[in-house]
PDB file of C-alpha atoms in Angstrom:
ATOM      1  CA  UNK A  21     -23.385 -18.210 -14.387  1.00 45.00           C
ATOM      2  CA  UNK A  22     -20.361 -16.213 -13.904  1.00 63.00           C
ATOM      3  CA  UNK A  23     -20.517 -13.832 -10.627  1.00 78.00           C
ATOM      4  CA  UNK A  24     -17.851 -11.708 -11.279  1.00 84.00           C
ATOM      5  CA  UNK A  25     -17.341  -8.256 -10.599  1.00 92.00           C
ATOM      6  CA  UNK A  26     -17.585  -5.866 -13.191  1.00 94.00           C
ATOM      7  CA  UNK A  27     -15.613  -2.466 -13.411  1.00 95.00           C
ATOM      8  CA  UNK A  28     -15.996   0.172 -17.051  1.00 95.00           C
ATOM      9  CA  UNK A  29     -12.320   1.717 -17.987  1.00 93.00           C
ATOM     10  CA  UNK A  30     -14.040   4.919 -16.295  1.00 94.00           C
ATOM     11  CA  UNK A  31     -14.087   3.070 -12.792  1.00 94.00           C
ATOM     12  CA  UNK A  32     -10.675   2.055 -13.250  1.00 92.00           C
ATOM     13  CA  UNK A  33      -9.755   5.756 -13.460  1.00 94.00           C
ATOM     14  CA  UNK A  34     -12.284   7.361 -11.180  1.00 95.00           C
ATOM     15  CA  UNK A  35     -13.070   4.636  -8.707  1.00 94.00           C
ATOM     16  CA  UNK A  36      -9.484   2.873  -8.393  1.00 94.00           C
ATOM     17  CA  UNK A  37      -9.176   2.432  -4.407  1.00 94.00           C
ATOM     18  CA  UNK A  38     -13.184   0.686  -4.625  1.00 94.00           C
ATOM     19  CA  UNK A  39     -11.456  -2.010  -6.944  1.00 93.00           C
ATOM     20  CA  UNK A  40      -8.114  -2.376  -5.212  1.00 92.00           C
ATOM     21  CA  UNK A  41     -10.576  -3.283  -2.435  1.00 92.00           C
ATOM     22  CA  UNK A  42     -12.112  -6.150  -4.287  1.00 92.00           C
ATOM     23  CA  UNK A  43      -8.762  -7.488  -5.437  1.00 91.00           C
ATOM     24  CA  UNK A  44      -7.459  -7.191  -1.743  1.00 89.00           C
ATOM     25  CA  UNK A  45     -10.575  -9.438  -0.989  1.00 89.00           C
ATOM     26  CA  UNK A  46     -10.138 -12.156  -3.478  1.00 87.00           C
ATOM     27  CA  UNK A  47     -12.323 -11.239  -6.062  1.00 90.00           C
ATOM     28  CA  UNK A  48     -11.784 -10.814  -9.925  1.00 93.00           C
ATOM     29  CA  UNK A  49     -12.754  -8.755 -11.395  1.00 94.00           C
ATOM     30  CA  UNK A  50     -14.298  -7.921 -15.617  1.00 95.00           C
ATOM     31  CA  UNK A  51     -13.274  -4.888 -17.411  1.00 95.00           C
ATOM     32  CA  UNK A  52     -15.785  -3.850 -19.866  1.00 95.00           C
ATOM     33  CA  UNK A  53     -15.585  -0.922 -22.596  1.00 95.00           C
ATOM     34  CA  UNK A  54     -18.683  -0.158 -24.189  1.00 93.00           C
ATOM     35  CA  UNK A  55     -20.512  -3.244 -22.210  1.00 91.00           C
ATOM     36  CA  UNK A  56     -18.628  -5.600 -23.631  1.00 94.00           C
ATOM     37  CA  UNK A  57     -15.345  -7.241 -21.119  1.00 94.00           C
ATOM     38  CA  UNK A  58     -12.226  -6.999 -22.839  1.00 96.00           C
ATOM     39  CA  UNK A  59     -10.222  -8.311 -19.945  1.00 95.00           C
ATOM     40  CA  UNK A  60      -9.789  -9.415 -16.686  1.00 94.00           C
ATOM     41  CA  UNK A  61      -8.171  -8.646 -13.681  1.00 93.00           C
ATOM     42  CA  UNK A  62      -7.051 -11.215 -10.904  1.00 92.00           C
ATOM     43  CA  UNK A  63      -5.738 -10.631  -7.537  1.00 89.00           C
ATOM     44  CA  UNK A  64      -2.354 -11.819  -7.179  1.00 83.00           C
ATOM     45  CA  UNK A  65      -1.811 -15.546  -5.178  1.00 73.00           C
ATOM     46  CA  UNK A  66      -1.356 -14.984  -1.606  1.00 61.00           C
ATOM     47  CA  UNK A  67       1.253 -17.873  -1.602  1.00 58.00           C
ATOM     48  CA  UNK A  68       3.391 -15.586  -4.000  1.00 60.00           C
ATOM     49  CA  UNK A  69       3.785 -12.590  -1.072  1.00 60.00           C
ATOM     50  CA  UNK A  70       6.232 -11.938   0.658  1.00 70.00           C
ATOM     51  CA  UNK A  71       6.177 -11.228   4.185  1.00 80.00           C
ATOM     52  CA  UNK A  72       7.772  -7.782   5.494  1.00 83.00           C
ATOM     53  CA  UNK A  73      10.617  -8.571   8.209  1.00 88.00           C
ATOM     54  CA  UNK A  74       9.525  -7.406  11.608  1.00 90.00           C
ATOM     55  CA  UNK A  75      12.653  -4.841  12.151  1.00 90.00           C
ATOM     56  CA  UNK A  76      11.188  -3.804  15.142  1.00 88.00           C
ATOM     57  CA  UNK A  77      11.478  -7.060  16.453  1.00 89.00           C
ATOM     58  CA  UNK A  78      15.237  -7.369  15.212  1.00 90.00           C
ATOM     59  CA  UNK A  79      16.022  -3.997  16.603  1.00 86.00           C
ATOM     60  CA  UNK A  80      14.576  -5.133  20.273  1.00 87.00           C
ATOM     61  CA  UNK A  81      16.377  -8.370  19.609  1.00 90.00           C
ATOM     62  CA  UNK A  82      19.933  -6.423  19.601  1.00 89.00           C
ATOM     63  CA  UNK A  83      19.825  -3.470  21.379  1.00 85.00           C
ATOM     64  CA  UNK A  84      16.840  -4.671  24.074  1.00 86.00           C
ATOM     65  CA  UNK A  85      15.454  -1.540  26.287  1.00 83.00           C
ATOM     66  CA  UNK A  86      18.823   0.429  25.757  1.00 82.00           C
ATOM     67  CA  UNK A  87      18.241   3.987  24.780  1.00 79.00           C
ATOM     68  CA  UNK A  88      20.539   5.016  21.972  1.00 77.00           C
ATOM     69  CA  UNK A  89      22.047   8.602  21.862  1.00 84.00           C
ATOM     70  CA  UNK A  90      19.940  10.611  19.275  1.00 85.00           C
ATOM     71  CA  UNK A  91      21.709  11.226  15.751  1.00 88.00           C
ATOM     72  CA  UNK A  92      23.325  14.762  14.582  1.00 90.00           C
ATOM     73  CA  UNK A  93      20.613  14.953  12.498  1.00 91.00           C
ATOM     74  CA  UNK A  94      18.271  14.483  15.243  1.00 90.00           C
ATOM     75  CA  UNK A  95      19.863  17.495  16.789  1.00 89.00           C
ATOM     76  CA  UNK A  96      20.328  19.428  14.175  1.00 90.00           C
ATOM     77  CA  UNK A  97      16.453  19.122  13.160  1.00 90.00           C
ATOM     78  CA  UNK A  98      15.710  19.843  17.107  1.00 89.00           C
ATOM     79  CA  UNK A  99      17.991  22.970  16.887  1.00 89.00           C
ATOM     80  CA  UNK A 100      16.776  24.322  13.823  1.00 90.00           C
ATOM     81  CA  UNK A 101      12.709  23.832  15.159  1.00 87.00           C
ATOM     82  CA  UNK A 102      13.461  25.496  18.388  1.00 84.00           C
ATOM     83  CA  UNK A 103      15.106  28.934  16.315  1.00 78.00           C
ATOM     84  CA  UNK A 104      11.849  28.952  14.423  1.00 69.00           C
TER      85      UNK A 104
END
């Protein structure tokens, strides 16, 4: 017996973040039209991501505890916020 998840082309439109979820968890999950599934969707393999480089980390790495000097656009947004 197959325990999929089932979704209608309607929930794909409507209810899109409530399946994202179930993909995010693992699970696959059956599109149907009209009751009847006319395809499948599988979450991608974890093994397959890619991991996001911790730039904090590198930035600490470099520059430690140093404060930096803020940019001219830093000032120039401060300057402009403080007329208004």
């Amino acid at each position: 017996m197959d325990h999929m998840k089932t979704a209608s082309i309607r929930d794909l439109r409507y209810r899109f973040p409530t399946i994202e979820r179930w993909l995010r968890a693992g699970e696959t999950v059956a599109i149907t039209r009209r009751g009847r599934r006319i395809a499948r969707l599988a979450p991608e393999s974890t093994a397959d991501a890619v991991e996001m480089p911790d730039i904090l980390g590198r930035l600490r790495q470099i520059y430690g505890n140093k404060i930096l000097k803020p940019s001219t656009a830093t000032l120039l947004r401060r300057e402009r916020d403080e007329r208004w």
